[in-house]
Coordinates of C-alpha atoms in Angstrom, one line a residue:
Chain T
M1 CA 0.6 98.4 143.1
L2 CA 1.1 102.0 142.3
V3 CA 2.9 102.6 145.6
I4 CA 5.4 100.0 144.6
L5 CA 5.7 101.0 141.0
V6 CA 6.3 104.7 141.4
P7 CA 9.6 104.4 143.4
V8 CA 10.7 101.7 141.0
I9 CA 10.0 103.8 138.0
F10 CA 11.5 106.9 139.5
G11 CA 14.6 104.9 140.4
L12 CA 15.0 103.6 136.9
M13 CA 14.4 107.0 135.4
G14 CA 17.0 108.4 137.8
F15 CA 19.5 105.8 136.4
A16 CA 18.8 107.2 132.9
L17 CA 18.7 110.9 133.6
D18 CA 20.4 111.7 136.9
L19 CA 23.2 109.3 136.5
G20 CA 23.9 110.7 133.0
R21 CA 23.9 114.2 134.4
L22 CA 26.3 113.1 137.1
Y23 CA 28.7 111.7 134.5
L24 CA 28.4 115.0 132.5
V25 CA 29.1 117.1 135.6
R26 CA 32.0 114.9 136.5
A27 CA 33.5 115.3 133.0
E28 CA 33.1 119.1 133.0
L29 CA 34.6 119.3 136.5
K30 CA 37.5 117.1 135.4
T31 CA 38.1 119.3 132.4
A32 CA 38.2 122.3 134.6
A33 CA 40.5 120.7 137.1
N34 CA 42.8 119.5 134.3
S35 CA 43.0 123.0 132.9
M36 CA 43.6 124.6 136.3
A37 CA 46.4 122.1 137.1
L38 CA 48.1 122.5 133.7
A39 CA 48.0 126.3 133.9
A40 CA 49.3 126.3 137.5
A41 CA 52.1 123.8 136.8
T42 CA 53.6 125.9 134.0
R43 CA 54.3 128.6 136.6
L44 CA 56.3 126.3 138.9
I45 CA 59.8 127.5 138.1
G46 CA 61.5 126.7 141.3
T47 CA 61.2 130.0 143.0
D48 CA 59.5 131.0 146.3
A49 CA 57.0 133.2 144.4
S50 CA 56.1 130.5 141.9
T51 CA 53.3 128.9 143.9
D52 CA 51.4 132.2 144.2
A53 CA 51.9 132.7 140.4
A54 CA 50.7 129.1 139.9
T55 CA 47.5 129.7 142.0
T56 CA 46.7 132.8 140.0
A57 CA 47.3 131.2 136.7
G58 CA 45.1 128.2 137.6
A59 CA 42.3 130.5 138.7
Q60 CA 42.3 132.2 135.3
T61 CA 40.9 129.1 133.7
I62 CA 37.6 129.5 135.5
E63 CA 37.3 133.3 135.6
T64 CA 34.0 134.4 134.3
A65 CA 34.5 138.0 133.4
T66 CA 34.9 137.2 129.7
G67 CA 32.2 134.6 129.7
F68 CA 34.5 131.9 128.5
G69 CA 35.7 130.3 131.7
N70 CA 35.2 126.6 132.3
K71 CA 31.8 125.9 133.8
Y72 CA 29.8 122.8 134.7
D73 CA 26.3 121.4 134.8
F74 CA 25.6 121.9 131.1
G75 CA 27.8 124.9 131.2
G76 CA 25.4 126.8 133.4
S77 CA 27.1 126.8 136.7
T78 CA 30.3 128.6 137.6
V79 CA 33.1 126.5 139.0
G80 CA 34.0 127.7 142.5
Q81 CA 30.8 129.7 143.1
T82 CA 27.3 129.3 144.3
N83 CA 24.7 129.3 141.6
G84 CA 21.2 129.3 143.2
S85 CA 20.9 126.1 145.0
L86 CA 24.1 124.5 143.7
N87 CA 27.4 125.1 145.3
S88 CA 30.9 124.6 143.9
E89 CA 34.2 124.9 145.7
V90 CA 37.7 125.0 144.4
Q91 CA 40.2 124.0 147.1
S92 CA 43.5 125.9 147.2
P93 CA 46.0 124.1 145.0
T94 CA 48.5 121.9 146.8
F95 CA 52.1 121.6 145.7
F96 CA 54.5 118.8 145.9
G97 CA 58.1 118.1 145.1
A98 CA 57.5 114.5 144.0
A99 CA 54.9 113.0 141.7
A100 CA 54.3 110.1 144.2
D101 CA 53.3 112.6 146.9
A102 CA 51.0 114.5 144.5
L103 CA 49.3 111.3 143.5
G104 CA 49.1 110.0 147.0
S105 CA 46.3 110.5 149.5
G106 CA 48.1 112.9 151.8
G107 CA 51.4 114.4 153.0
G108 CA 54.4 115.6 151.2
E109 CA 53.3 119.1 150.5
T110 CA 56.1 121.5 149.9
S111 CA 57.0 125.2 149.4
G112 CA 57.3 127.2 146.3
S113 CA 60.9 126.7 145.4
L114 CA 60.6 122.9 145.7
A115 CA 57.2 122.6 144.0
K116 CA 57.2 120.7 140.8
Y117 CA 53.7 119.2 140.9
V118 CA 50.3 120.7 141.7
R119 CA 47.1 118.9 142.7
V120 CA 43.7 120.6 142.1
T121 CA 40.5 119.4 143.6
I122 CA 37.1 120.8 142.6
T123 CA 33.8 120.0 144.2
G124 CA 30.5 120.7 142.5
E125 CA 27.0 119.9 143.4
A126 CA 24.8 118.3 140.7
G127 CA 21.0 118.4 140.9
L128 CA 18.9 115.3 140.9
T129 CA 15.6 115.2 139.0
F130 CA 14.1 111.9 139.9
W131 CA 16.3 110.4 142.6
R132 CA 15.4 113.3 144.8
F133 CA 12.0 111.6 145.3
L134 CA 13.8 108.6 146.8
P135 CA 14.7 108.7 150.5
L136 CA 18.4 108.1 149.8
A137 CA 18.8 111.3 147.8
S138 CA 16.1 113.5 149.3
A139 CA 18.5 116.5 149.4
G140 CA 18.0 116.7 145.6
K141 CA 21.7 117.1 144.9
V142 CA 24.9 115.3 145.3
N143 CA 28.6 116.3 145.5
V144 CA 30.8 115.4 142.5
I145 CA 34.5 115.7 143.1
A146 CA 37.2 116.0 140.4
T147 CA 40.9 115.9 141.0
A148 CA 43.8 116.6 138.6
V149 CA 47.6 116.4 139.1
A150 CA 49.9 118.2 136.7
G151 CA 53.6 118.7 136.8
V152 CA 56.9 118.3 135.1
S153 CA 57.5 115.3 132.9
A154 CA 60.6 113.1 132.7
P155 CA 63.6 114.9 131.2
L156 CA 63.2 115.8 127.6
C157 CA 65.3 114.3 124.9
Q158 CA 64.1 116.9 122.4
A159 CA 63.8 120.4 123.6
C160 CA 62.1 123.1 121.6
S161 CA 61.9 126.9 121.9
I162 CA 65.2 126.9 123.8
E163 CA 68.2 129.2 123.4
P164 CA 70.8 127.6 121.1
L165 CA 73.9 128.8 123.0
G166 CA 76.1 125.7 123.0
V167 CA 78.2 125.4 126.2
A168 CA 80.6 122.5 126.8
A169 CA 80.1 120.3 129.8
L170 CA 82.6 120.8 132.5
D171 CA 82.3 117.2 133.5
A172 CA 80.5 115.0 130.9
T173 CA 80.2 112.1 133.3
D174 CA 78.1 114.2 135.7
G175 CA 74.7 113.4 134.5
I176 CA 73.0 115.7 136.9
N177 CA 74.8 119.0 136.5
F178 CA 77.6 118.4 133.9
G179 CA 80.1 119.8 136.4
F180 CA 78.3 123.1 136.8
L181 CA 77.6 124.2 140.4
P182 CA 74.0 125.1 141.1
G183 CA 73.6 128.7 142.3
T184 CA 77.0 129.7 140.9
K185 CA 77.3 132.8 138.8
Y186 CA 79.3 132.3 135.6
T187 CA 80.3 134.6 132.8
L188 CA 79.2 133.3 129.4
G189 CA 81.5 134.6 126.8
Y190 CA 81.7 134.0 123.1
V191 CA 84.5 131.7 121.9
C192 CA 87.4 133.7 120.5
N193 CA 90.8 132.9 119.0
G194 CA 94.0 133.5 120.9
V195 CA 94.6 134.6 124.4
N196 CA 91.6 136.3 125.9
P197 CA 92.5 139.4 127.8
N198 CA 89.0 139.7 129.3
G199 CA 88.3 137.6 132.3
P200 CA 85.0 136.9 133.8
L201 CA 82.6 139.7 134.7
P202 CA 82.5 141.0 138.3
N203 CA 80.8 138.8 140.8
T204 CA 81.1 135.7 138.7
V205 CA 83.5 132.8 139.3
G206 CA 84.6 131.8 135.9
R207 CA 84.1 132.0 132.2
L208 CA 82.0 129.5 130.2
P209 CA 82.7 129.8 126.4
Y210 CA 79.7 129.5 124.2
L211 CA 78.9 129.3 120.5
I212 CA 75.6 130.0 118.7
L213 CA 74.3 126.7 117.2
N214 CA 72.8 126.8 113.8
H215 CA 69.0 126.8 113.7
L216 CA 68.5 129.2 110.8
D217 CA 65.1 128.8 109.2
S218 CA 65.9 129.2 105.6
N219 CA 62.2 128.9 104.8
A220 CA 61.1 131.6 107.2
T221 CA 58.4 133.9 105.9
V222 CA 58.0 136.0 109.0
F223 CA 60.9 138.3 109.8
P224 CA 63.1 136.2 107.5
A225 CA 66.2 138.3 107.7
E226 CA 69.0 136.3 109.5
A227 CA 69.5 139.1 112.0
S228 CA 65.8 139.2 112.8
Q229 CA 65.8 135.5 113.4
L230 CA 68.7 135.7 115.8
L231 CA 67.0 138.7 117.5
R232 CA 63.8 136.7 118.0
I233 CA 65.7 133.6 119.2
G234 CA 67.6 135.7 121.6
V235 CA 64.5 137.2 123.1
N236 CA 62.2 134.2 123.1
G237 CA 64.1 131.0 122.1
L238 CA 64.1 128.9 118.9
L239 CA 61.5 130.0 116.4
P240 CA 58.3 128.0 116.1
S241 CA 58.4 125.8 113.1
T242 CA 57.0 122.5 111.9
D243 CA 60.6 121.6 111.0
Q244 CA 61.9 120.0 114.1
T245 CA 65.6 120.7 113.2
V246 CA 64.8 124.4 113.2
A247 CA 62.6 124.6 116.3
C248 CA 64.2 122.0 118.5
S249 CA 67.5 120.4 119.6
R250 CA 67.8 116.8 120.5
V251 CA 70.1 114.9 122.8
G252 CA 72.6 112.8 120.9
N253 CA 72.2 114.8 117.7
T254 CA 75.1 116.9 116.4
E255 CA 75.0 120.6 116.1
Q256 CA 77.1 123.0 114.1
L257 CA 78.1 126.6 114.5
W258 CA 75.6 129.2 113.1
A259 CA 77.4 129.9 109.8
T260 CA 77.7 133.7 110.2
A261 CA 78.3 133.6 114.0
T262 CA 81.9 133.2 113.3
T263 CA 84.6 133.5 116.0
A264 CA 87.1 136.3 115.9
N265 CA 90.3 137.1 117.5
C266 CA 90.0 137.8 121.2
T267 CA 91.8 141.1 120.7
P268 CA 90.4 143.5 119.8
G269 CA 87.4 141.2 120.1
I270 CA 85.0 142.4 117.5
L271 CA 81.9 140.2 117.4
S272 CA 80.1 139.2 114.3
G273 CA 76.8 140.8 113.6
A274 CA 75.1 137.5 114.2
V275 CA 76.3 137.4 117.8
T276 CA 75.4 141.0 118.4
A277 CA 71.9 140.3 117.1
M278 CA 71.5 137.4 119.5
L279 CA 72.8 139.4 122.4
C280 CA 70.4 142.2 121.5
G281 CA 67.6 139.7 121.8
I282 CA 68.8 138.6 125.2
G283 CA 69.0 142.2 126.3
L284 CA 65.3 142.6 125.4
R285 CA 64.5 140.2 128.2
F286 CA 65.6 142.9 130.6
D287 CA 64.3 146.0 128.9
S288 CA 62.1 146.3 125.8
T289 CA 64.0 149.4 124.8
P290 CA 66.8 148.2 122.5
Q291 CA 70.4 149.2 123.4
G292 CA 72.1 151.6 121.0
T293 CA 74.4 148.9 119.6
C294 CA 71.4 147.2 118.2
A295 CA 70.3 150.1 116.1
G296 CA 70.0 149.1 112.5
L297 CA 69.0 145.5 113.1
A298 CA 66.1 144.5 110.8
D299 CA 62.7 144.7 112.4
L300 CA 64.3 145.7 115.7
D301 CA 61.5 148.0 117.0
T302 CA 58.8 145.7 115.9
I303 CA 60.3 142.6 117.5
A304 CA 61.1 144.5 120.7
S305 CA 57.5 145.4 121.0
L306 CA 56.3 141.9 120.7
Y307 CA 58.0 140.3 123.6
P308 CA 57.5 141.6 127.2
P309 CA 60.6 141.8 129.3
D310 CA 60.9 140.2 132.6
T311 CA 59.1 141.9 135.5
T312 CA 62.3 142.3 137.4
T313 CA 65.9 143.3 136.4
D314 CA 67.3 142.6 139.8
D315 CA 70.4 140.5 140.5
F316 CA 69.8 137.6 142.8
D317 CA 72.2 135.6 144.8
D318 CA 69.7 132.8 145.4
Y319 CA 67.6 131.6 142.6
A320 CA 64.7 130.7 144.9
S321 CA 64.3 134.4 145.7
Y322 CA 64.0 135.4 142.0
T323 CA 60.7 137.1 141.6
G324 CA 60.4 137.3 137.8
T325 CA 58.2 135.5 135.3
G326 CA 60.9 133.2 134.1
R327 CA 61.7 135.3 131.0
R328 CA 65.3 135.5 132.2
V329 CA 65.6 131.7 132.5
I330 CA 67.3 130.3 129.4
T331 CA 67.6 126.7 128.5
I332 CA 70.8 125.8 126.6
P333 CA 72.2 122.7 125.0
I334 CA 75.2 121.2 126.8
V335 CA 77.6 119.8 124.3
D336 CA 80.5 117.4 124.5
V337 CA 83.1 119.9 123.2
L338 CA 82.9 123.3 121.6
N339 CA 84.2 123.3 118.1
A340 CA 83.5 126.1 115.6
S341 CA 84.5 124.0 112.7
A342 CA 83.1 120.5 113.5
D343 CA 80.1 118.7 114.9
M344 CA 79.2 119.1 118.5
T345 CA 77.1 116.4 120.2
V346 CA 74.3 117.5 122.5
L347 CA 74.6 115.8 125.9
G348 CA 71.6 117.4 127.5
F349 CA 69.9 120.7 128.4
R350 CA 70.3 122.9 131.4
Q351 CA 69.1 126.2 132.6
F352 CA 70.7 129.5 133.6
L353 CA 69.2 132.7 135.1
L354 CA 70.4 135.7 133.2
L355 CA 71.8 138.4 135.4
P356 CA 72.3 142.1 134.9
N357 CA 75.8 143.4 134.8
S358 CA 77.1 144.6 138.1
G359 CA 75.6 147.9 138.9
A360 CA 73.3 147.9 135.8
A361 CA 69.8 146.7 135.0
T362 CA 70.6 144.7 131.9
I363 CA 73.5 143.0 130.1
N364 CA 75.9 144.9 128.0
V365 CA 75.2 143.8 124.4
A366 CA 78.2 145.8 123.2
D367 CA 80.6 143.7 125.2
S368 CA 83.5 143.0 122.9
N369 CA 83.6 139.3 123.9
G370 CA 79.9 138.8 124.1
R371 CA 80.0 138.3 127.8
F372 CA 77.0 138.2 130.1
A373 CA 76.5 136.9 133.6
A374 CA 74.2 133.9 134.3
M375 CA 73.5 131.8 137.3
Y376 CA 73.4 128.0 136.8
V377 CA 70.1 126.8 138.1
G378 CA 69.9 123.2 136.8
S379 CA 66.5 122.2 135.6
V380 CA 63.9 124.4 137.2
K381 CA 61.6 125.7 134.6
P382 CA 59.3 123.4 132.5
L383 CA 59.7 123.8 128.7
R384 CA 56.8 124.6 126.5
Q385 CA 57.5 121.9 123.9
G386 CA 59.6 118.8 123.6
S387 CA 59.7 115.0 123.5
M388 CA 60.7 112.5 126.1
S389 CA 61.4 109.6 123.7
G390 CA 64.6 108.6 122.2
C391 CA 67.2 108.9 125.0
T392 CA 67.8 108.1 128.7
Q393 CA 68.5 111.2 130.8
S394 CA 68.9 111.1 134.6
A395 CA 68.2 114.9 134.9
G396 CA 67.1 117.8 132.8
P397 CA 64.2 120.0 132.1
G398 CA 60.8 118.5 131.3
K399 CA 57.5 119.8 130.1
V400 CA 54.2 120.1 131.9
V401 CA 52.0 117.0 131.6
L402 CA 49.0 115.7 133.4
H403 CA 49.8 112.9 135.8
Q404 CA 46.2 112.3 136.9
Chain C
M1 CA -5.3 104.6 131.2
Y2 CA -1.8 105.1 132.4
M3 CA -0.2 103.9 129.2
P4 CA -0.1 107.3 127.4
V5 CA 1.5 108.9 130.5
L6 CA 4.0 106.1 130.8
I7 CA 4.9 106.3 127.1
L8 CA 5.3 110.0 127.3
L9 CA 7.5 109.7 130.4
F10 CA 9.5 107.0 128.6
V11 CA 10.0 108.9 125.4
G12 CA 10.8 112.1 127.3
M13 CA 13.3 110.2 129.3
V14 CA 15.0 108.8 126.2
E15 CA 15.1 112.3 124.6
I16 CA 16.6 114.0 127.6
A17 CA 19.2 111.2 128.0
R18 CA 20.0 111.6 124.3
I19 CA 20.5 115.3 124.6
T20 CA 22.6 114.8 127.8
Y21 CA 24.8 112.3 126.0
T22 CA 25.1 114.6 123.0
Y23 CA 26.3 117.4 125.2
Y24 CA 28.7 115.1 127.0
A25 CA 30.1 113.9 123.6
I26 CA 30.5 117.4 122.3
Q27 CA 32.2 118.5 125.6
R28 CA 34.6 115.6 125.3
I29 CA 35.3 116.4 121.6
L30 CA 36.0 120.1 122.4
T31 CA 38.3 119.0 125.3
G32 CA 40.2 116.7 123.0
L33 CA 40.4 119.4 120.3
A34 CA 41.7 122.0 122.8
R35 CA 44.4 119.7 124.1
Y36 CA 45.4 118.6 120.7
V37 CA 45.7 122.0 119.1
G38 CA 47.0 123.5 122.3
T39 CA 50.2 121.4 122.2
Q40 CA 51.2 121.9 118.6
Q41 CA 54.1 123.8 117.2
A42 CA 53.9 126.8 114.8
V43 CA 50.1 126.9 114.7
N44 CA 48.5 129.9 113.1
F45 CA 45.1 130.1 114.6
C46 CA 44.3 133.1 112.5
D47 CA 44.3 130.8 109.4
D48 CA 41.3 128.5 109.2
N49 CA 43.2 126.4 106.8
D50 CA 46.3 126.0 109.0
A51 CA 47.4 122.4 108.8
S52 CA 47.5 121.9 112.5
V53 CA 44.1 123.4 113.1
V54 CA 42.5 121.4 110.3
A55 CA 44.2 118.2 111.6
A56 CA 43.1 118.9 115.2
K57 CA 39.5 119.5 114.1
S58 CA 39.5 116.4 112.0
F59 CA 40.9 114.3 114.8
A60 CA 38.4 115.6 117.3
L61 CA 35.4 115.3 115.1
T62 CA 36.1 112.1 113.3
G63 CA 38.7 110.3 115.4
T64 CA 41.4 110.5 112.7
P65 CA 43.7 113.5 111.9
G66 CA 42.9 113.1 108.2
G67 CA 39.2 112.5 108.6
D68 CA 36.6 114.4 106.6
A69 CA 35.2 116.9 109.2
S70 CA 32.5 118.2 106.8
A71 CA 28.9 117.2 106.9
S72 CA 29.5 114.3 104.5
G73 CA 32.3 112.8 106.7
P74 CA 32.3 110.1 109.4
L75 CA 31.4 112.5 112.2
I76 CA 31.3 111.3 115.8
V77 CA 28.3 113.6 116.5
R78 CA 26.0 113.9 113.5
G79 CA 26.0 117.5 112.2
L80 CA 28.9 118.7 114.4
T81 CA 31.2 119.9 111.6
A82 CA 34.5 121.8 111.6
D83 CA 32.8 125.1 110.6
L84 CA 30.7 125.2 113.8
I85 CA 33.8 125.3 115.9
R86 CA 35.8 128.4 116.8
V87 CA 39.1 128.7 118.7
R88 CA 39.3 131.9 120.7
L89 CA 42.7 133.1 121.6
E90 CA 43.3 134.8 124.9
R91 CA 46.2 136.6 126.5
Y92 CA 46.7 137.8 130.1
D93 CA 46.7 141.6 130.1
V94 CA 49.0 142.8 132.9
N95 CA 47.4 146.2 133.0
S96 CA 43.8 145.1 133.4
Q97 CA 44.9 141.8 135.1
T98 CA 42.2 140.0 133.0
L99 CA 42.2 137.7 130.1
V100 CA 41.5 139.5 126.8
E101 CA 40.9 138.2 123.4
C102 CA 44.1 138.1 121.4
D103 CA 43.4 139.5 118.0
C104 CA 44.8 138.4 114.7
S105 CA 47.5 141.1 114.2
E106 CA 51.2 141.5 114.5
T107 CA 51.0 142.6 118.1
G108 CA 48.3 140.0 118.7
C109 CA 48.5 136.3 118.0
D110 CA 48.7 136.2 114.2
A111 CA 51.8 134.0 113.7
S112 CA 51.9 134.7 110.0
V113 CA 53.0 138.3 110.6
G114 CA 55.0 137.7 113.7
G115 CA 52.4 137.6 116.4
T116 CA 53.3 135.5 119.5
A117 CA 51.5 132.6 121.2
P118 CA 48.4 133.1 123.3
D119 CA 48.2 132.2 127.0
F120 CA 44.9 130.4 126.8
I121 CA 42.7 129.0 124.1
V122 CA 38.9 128.5 124.3
V123 CA 37.3 126.1 122.0
Y124 CA 33.5 126.6 121.6
L125 CA 30.6 126.7 119.3
P126 CA 29.6 130.3 118.6
N127 CA 26.1 129.4 117.5
G128 CA 25.8 126.2 119.5
Y129 CA 24.8 122.8 118.4
T130 CA 21.1 122.7 117.8
V131 CA 19.0 119.8 119.1
R132 CA 15.3 119.2 118.9
P133 CA 13.7 116.8 121.3
A134 CA 11.3 114.5 119.4
I135 CA 8.4 113.7 121.7
P136 CA 5.2 112.6 120.0
G137 CA 2.4 115.0 120.6
V138 CA 4.5 117.6 122.3
A139 CA 6.0 120.5 120.4
V140 CA 9.4 121.5 121.8
D141 CA 11.4 124.2 120.1
P142 CA 14.9 123.4 119.1
F143 CA 17.6 124.9 121.3
P144 CA 21.4 125.1 121.1
L145 CA 23.9 123.3 123.3
R146 CA 26.9 125.5 124.0
P147 CA 29.7 123.6 125.7
R148 CA 33.1 125.3 125.8
V149 CA 36.6 124.5 127.1
R150 CA 39.4 126.8 128.1
V151 CA 42.9 125.3 128.4
P152 CA 46.3 126.9 128.8
Y153 CA 48.2 127.1 125.6
G154 CA 51.2 124.8 125.7
G155 CA 52.4 125.1 122.1
T156 CA 55.0 127.3 120.6

């Protein structure tokens, strides 16, 4: 009788304890995999170097030097390492250009510049307390596998933390690129009145006029001065705010000119202080030392110290070879028509890579027409915040979401 | 003769299962909290009364953003209140190439004075959630459960 009862009792107790432990281990590994995938996917910015950066970022979620990395098995076992008798392994992340491939069982892996999705698989052994006495689980442990897929979402209808430099579509019927040519270097220049004697900058093919769109935070308590706000927007995009009209721009909504960023005559081309402040912020993406023209801007040195510049100031002819962190990639609203005195309707959002002036390591914030060079790159970098609801977009930047 | 042993085994099994489930529930709560608060805008983690942080804790602990996350509220795990939870802010330090805690300062992550967003957040229980197995005739000291979750910060 006892011979029969003992395996039955141990089997039942295993259901209560070992199965519960397996569920717990699976949940912990799934959390670790999700975090790794999300961290990795944010670094996928369409460059050859992005997959290496993504792999590094993913690994940071389970690092143990600080003692706060994700662990498993009641938080006692390190993910990706051997802990006594239990082993865990983190497979190298795999990258895909399409969500269907990332969610599929095999194939479709791609290189860095095409990668938009990442799949992370973590294996961890879980110990068995009672089932180890049964022949089927005599090893005393079992492998638990967790997989996560993260990548870019559908195009965003509302984009936050972007750069509010309104540029008119070259072809509003082109839902993919709005008439801009990917990989082409343009000169962005501030709208001015009259005949513009200044053509495009060297090594660029044409001039794209822009206006600064109004996202002034009149309730700001941190660096509230208008110039400070423009400086911060220039260096890091729209300011964080719970007011969506301040922090974000939305497709289909109308935008107006930033009130003090007025246009001037093209000759002699004296920019308003607001435009200069914005350009000073953009310049800080290349070099944290402000240019002389920026002297006197409120909170300049403090703000300059808060935002790290990109890791490279090089010019690039091919975006895929860009080796920076993405700090020089700006996301701007594409509007139907530029108009300094009327509403402008946002058609979508597209991205440009800021380029240094020819022979220099940064832009010239003192340019009399607010010109700087930028390469059109389409929609390569995921945004930090935004919403997908409320419009239909065939292309555009998304944000990082979990797909599995 | 075997009954006391069987009862002890049964009660012990129930207690271990209860603790396992409690740990599982807390781990899921912290995960939900981390993802919720980690995707908000204009969060000031240095202010315990920040609306987004309070809402995130209420949502995770009670199931509703406006829920009472104190001891008298409808808590998912009894005794797991908002004051037990801490959000640690981390930033990648390019010099040491490690994650370091982002302090509440202007050059750190204090948004109220101009600090910028962290790279990662860790949601954890500094003092743990104390459980005491209740097994008749056996004295077991209470011990803390210490789940934690690190996620990349995706807010602004």
